């Protein structure tokens, strides 16, 4: 297939946990694609660490809410959000029935939240707009 740009579905393993760093950018379509790919690829527990999608204009609210619903739809066990718009993702997931949700506002908080719920065998997706620098979370876990 096409060569992956750095941070486009970059897979790393650490202490029995698989991290998928797809922090290159984020649009409603690429968010859904990443969640769906995770659901099809990993049978174990999946955790989504999602940040704001920037530059969506009027579609912003609905788009973030829908991503939250998709986290539940694709059977993720938990969601950690980063950023102001991440709160909308969290709301969408909560409305869809996801129970394990942690809303954070800094990379450090997100990393601590992730560490508090991680188990061996988990697969973690990190994704957000480029400006959110989601990969920083990976460096703190």
CSV table of C-alpha atoms in Angstrom, one decimal:
chain,number,residue,atom,x,y,z
A,1,UNK,CA,0.0,0.0,0.0
A,2,UNK,CA,0.9,3.7,0.1
A,3,UNK,CA,3.8,4.6,2.3
A,4,UNK,CA,2.6,6.0,5.6
A,5,UNK,CA,3.5,9.5,6.4
A,6,UNK,CA,4.9,9.9,9.9
A,7,UNK,CA,2.2,9.8,12.4
A,8,UNK,CA,-0.3,8.3,10.1
A,9,UNK,CA,-1.4,5.0,11.7
A,10,UNK,CA,2.0,4.6,13.3
A,11,UNK,CA,2.0,1.4,15.5
A,12,UNK,CA,4.2,1.1,18.5
A,13,UNK,CA,4.2,-1.5,21.4
A,14,UNK,CA,5.0,-0.6,25.0
A,15,UNK,CA,4.5,-2.9,28.0
A,16,UNK,CA,2.1,-5.2,26.2
A,17,UNK,CA,0.0,-2.3,24.9
A,18,UNK,CA,-0.4,-1.4,21.3
A,19,UNK,CA,-0.4,2.3,20.5
A,20,UNK,CA,-1.7,3.5,17.2
A,21,UNK,CA,-0.6,7.1,16.7
A,22,UNK,CA,-2.7,8.6,13.9
A,23,UNK,CA,-2.0,12.2,14.9
A,24,UNK,CA,-1.2,13.5,11.5
A,25,UNK,CA,-4.5,15.2,11.1
A,26,UNK,CA,-8.2,14.6,11.7
A,27,UNK,CA,-11.4,15.1,9.8
A,28,UNK,CA,-14.8,13.4,10.5
A,29,UNK,CA,-14.0,10.9,7.8
A,30,UNK,CA,-10.5,10.0,8.9
A,31,UNK,CA,-11.7,9.7,12.5
A,32,UNK,CA,-14.4,7.2,11.5
A,33,UNK,CA,-11.9,5.4,9.3
A,34,UNK,CA,-9.4,5.1,12.1
A,35,UNK,CA,-12.0,3.9,14.6
A,36,UNK,CA,-13.3,1.4,12.1
A,37,UNK,CA,-9.9,0.1,11.2
A,38,UNK,CA,-9.1,-0.4,14.9
A,39,UNK,CA,-12.4,-2.3,15.4
A,40,UNK,CA,-11.5,-4.6,12.5
A,41,UNK,CA,-7.9,-5.1,13.5
A,42,UNK,CA,-7.9,-5.5,17.2
A,43,UNK,CA,-10.0,-8.0,19.1
A,44,UNK,CA,-9.1,-6.9,22.6
A,45,UNK,CA,-10.0,-3.9,24.6
A,46,UNK,CA,-9.7,-0.7,22.6
A,47,UNK,CA,-9.2,2.8,24.0
A,48,UNK,CA,-9.7,6.0,22.0
A,49,UNK,CA,-7.7,9.1,22.9
A,50,UNK,CA,-9.1,11.8,20.7
A,51,UNK,CA,-8.5,15.5,20.4
A,52,UNK,CA,-10.2,18.4,18.7
A,53,UNK,CA,-10.8,18.4,14.9
A,54,UNK,CA,-9.9,21.9,13.9
A,55,UNK,CA,-11.2,24.1,11.0
A,56,UNK,CA,-14.6,22.5,10.6
A,57,UNK,CA,-16.6,25.8,10.7
A,58,UNK,CA,-20.3,25.3,11.1
A,59,UNK,CA,-20.1,21.5,11.0
A,60,UNK,CA,-18.0,21.5,14.1
A,61,UNK,CA,-20.5,20.6,16.8
A,62,UNK,CA,-22.4,17.9,14.8
A,63,UNK,CA,-19.1,16.4,13.6
A,64,UNK,CA,-17.6,16.0,17.0
A,65,UNK,CA,-20.8,14.6,18.5
A,66,UNK,CA,-20.9,12.0,15.7
A,67,UNK,CA,-17.3,10.9,16.4
A,68,UNK,CA,-18.3,10.3,20.0
A,69,UNK,CA,-21.1,8.1,18.9
A,70,UNK,CA,-18.8,6.2,16.6
A,71,UNK,CA,-16.4,5.4,19.5
A,72,UNK,CA,-19.3,3.5,21.1
A,73,UNK,CA,-20.5,2.1,17.8
A,74,UNK,CA,-17.1,0.5,17.1
A,75,UNK,CA,-17.0,-1.0,20.5
A,76,UNK,CA,-14.3,1.0,22.2
A,77,UNK,CA,-14.1,0.3,25.9
A,78,UNK,CA,-13.0,3.8,26.9
A,79,UNK,CA,-12.6,7.3,25.6
A,80,UNK,CA,-10.2,10.0,26.7
A,81,UNK,CA,-10.7,13.4,25.1
A,82,UNK,CA,-8.3,16.4,24.9
A,83,UNK,CA,-9.3,20.0,24.2
A,84,UNK,CA,-12.4,22.1,24.1
A,85,UNK,CA,-14.1,20.3,21.2
A,86,UNK,CA,-13.0,17.0,22.7
A,87,UNK,CA,-15.8,17.7,25.3
A,88,UNK,CA,-18.3,17.5,22.5
A,89,UNK,CA,-16.9,14.1,21.4
A,90,UNK,CA,-17.3,13.0,25.1
A,91,UNK,CA,-20.9,14.2,25.1
A,92,UNK,CA,-21.6,12.2,21.9
A,93,UNK,CA,-20.1,9.1,23.4
A,94,UNK,CA,-22.0,9.5,26.7
A,95,UNK,CA,-25.3,10.0,24.9
A,96,UNK,CA,-24.6,6.8,22.9
A,97,UNK,CA,-24.1,4.9,26.1
A,98,UNK,CA,-20.3,4.7,26.6
A,99,UNK,CA,-19.6,4.7,30.3
A,100,UNK,CA,-15.8,5.0,30.6
A,101,UNK,CA,-15.1,8.6,29.5
A,102,UNK,CA,-12.4,10.9,30.8
A,103,UNK,CA,-12.3,14.6,29.6
A,104,UNK,CA,-8.9,16.3,29.9
A,105,UNK,CA,-7.5,19.6,29.0
A,106,UNK,CA,-3.7,19.0,28.9
A,107,UNK,CA,-1.4,16.4,27.4
A,108,UNK,CA,-0.2,15.4,30.8
A,109,UNK,CA,-3.8,14.9,32.1
A,110,UNK,CA,-4.6,12.8,29.1
A,111,UNK,CA,-1.5,10.7,29.7
A,112,UNK,CA,-2.3,10.2,33.4
A,113,UNK,CA,-5.8,9.3,32.6
A,114,UNK,CA,-4.6,6.7,30.0
A,115,UNK,CA,-2.1,5.2,32.5
A,116,UNK,CA,-4.8,4.9,35.1
A,117,UNK,CA,-6.9,2.6,32.8
A,118,UNK,CA,-4.4,0.8,30.7
A,119,UNK,CA,-4.2,-3.0,30.8
A,120,UNK,CA,-1.9,-5.4,29.0
A,121,UNK,CA,-3.4,-6.4,25.7
A,122,UNK,CA,-5.1,-3.0,25.1
A,123,UNK,CA,-5.0,-1.2,21.8
A,124,UNK,CA,-4.9,2.6,22.0
A,125,UNK,CA,-5.8,5.0,19.2
A,126,UNK,CA,-4.4,8.6,19.5
A,127,UNK,CA,-5.9,11.0,17.0
A,128,UNK,CA,-6.6,14.7,16.7
A,129,UNK,CA,-5.9,17.6,14.4
A,130,UNK,CA,-2.2,18.3,13.8
A,131,UNK,CA,-2.4,21.4,16.1
A,132,UNK,CA,-3.4,19.2,19.0
A,133,UNK,CA,-0.1,17.4,19.0
A,134,UNK,CA,-1.6,14.1,20.2
A,135,UNK,CA,1.8,12.4,19.9
A,136,UNK,CA,2.9,14.3,23.0
A,137,UNK,CA,0.6,12.1,25.1
A,138,UNK,CA,2.5,9.0,23.8
A,139,UNK,CA,5.7,10.4,25.1
A,140,UNK,CA,4.2,10.9,28.6
A,141,UNK,CA,2.7,7.4,29.0
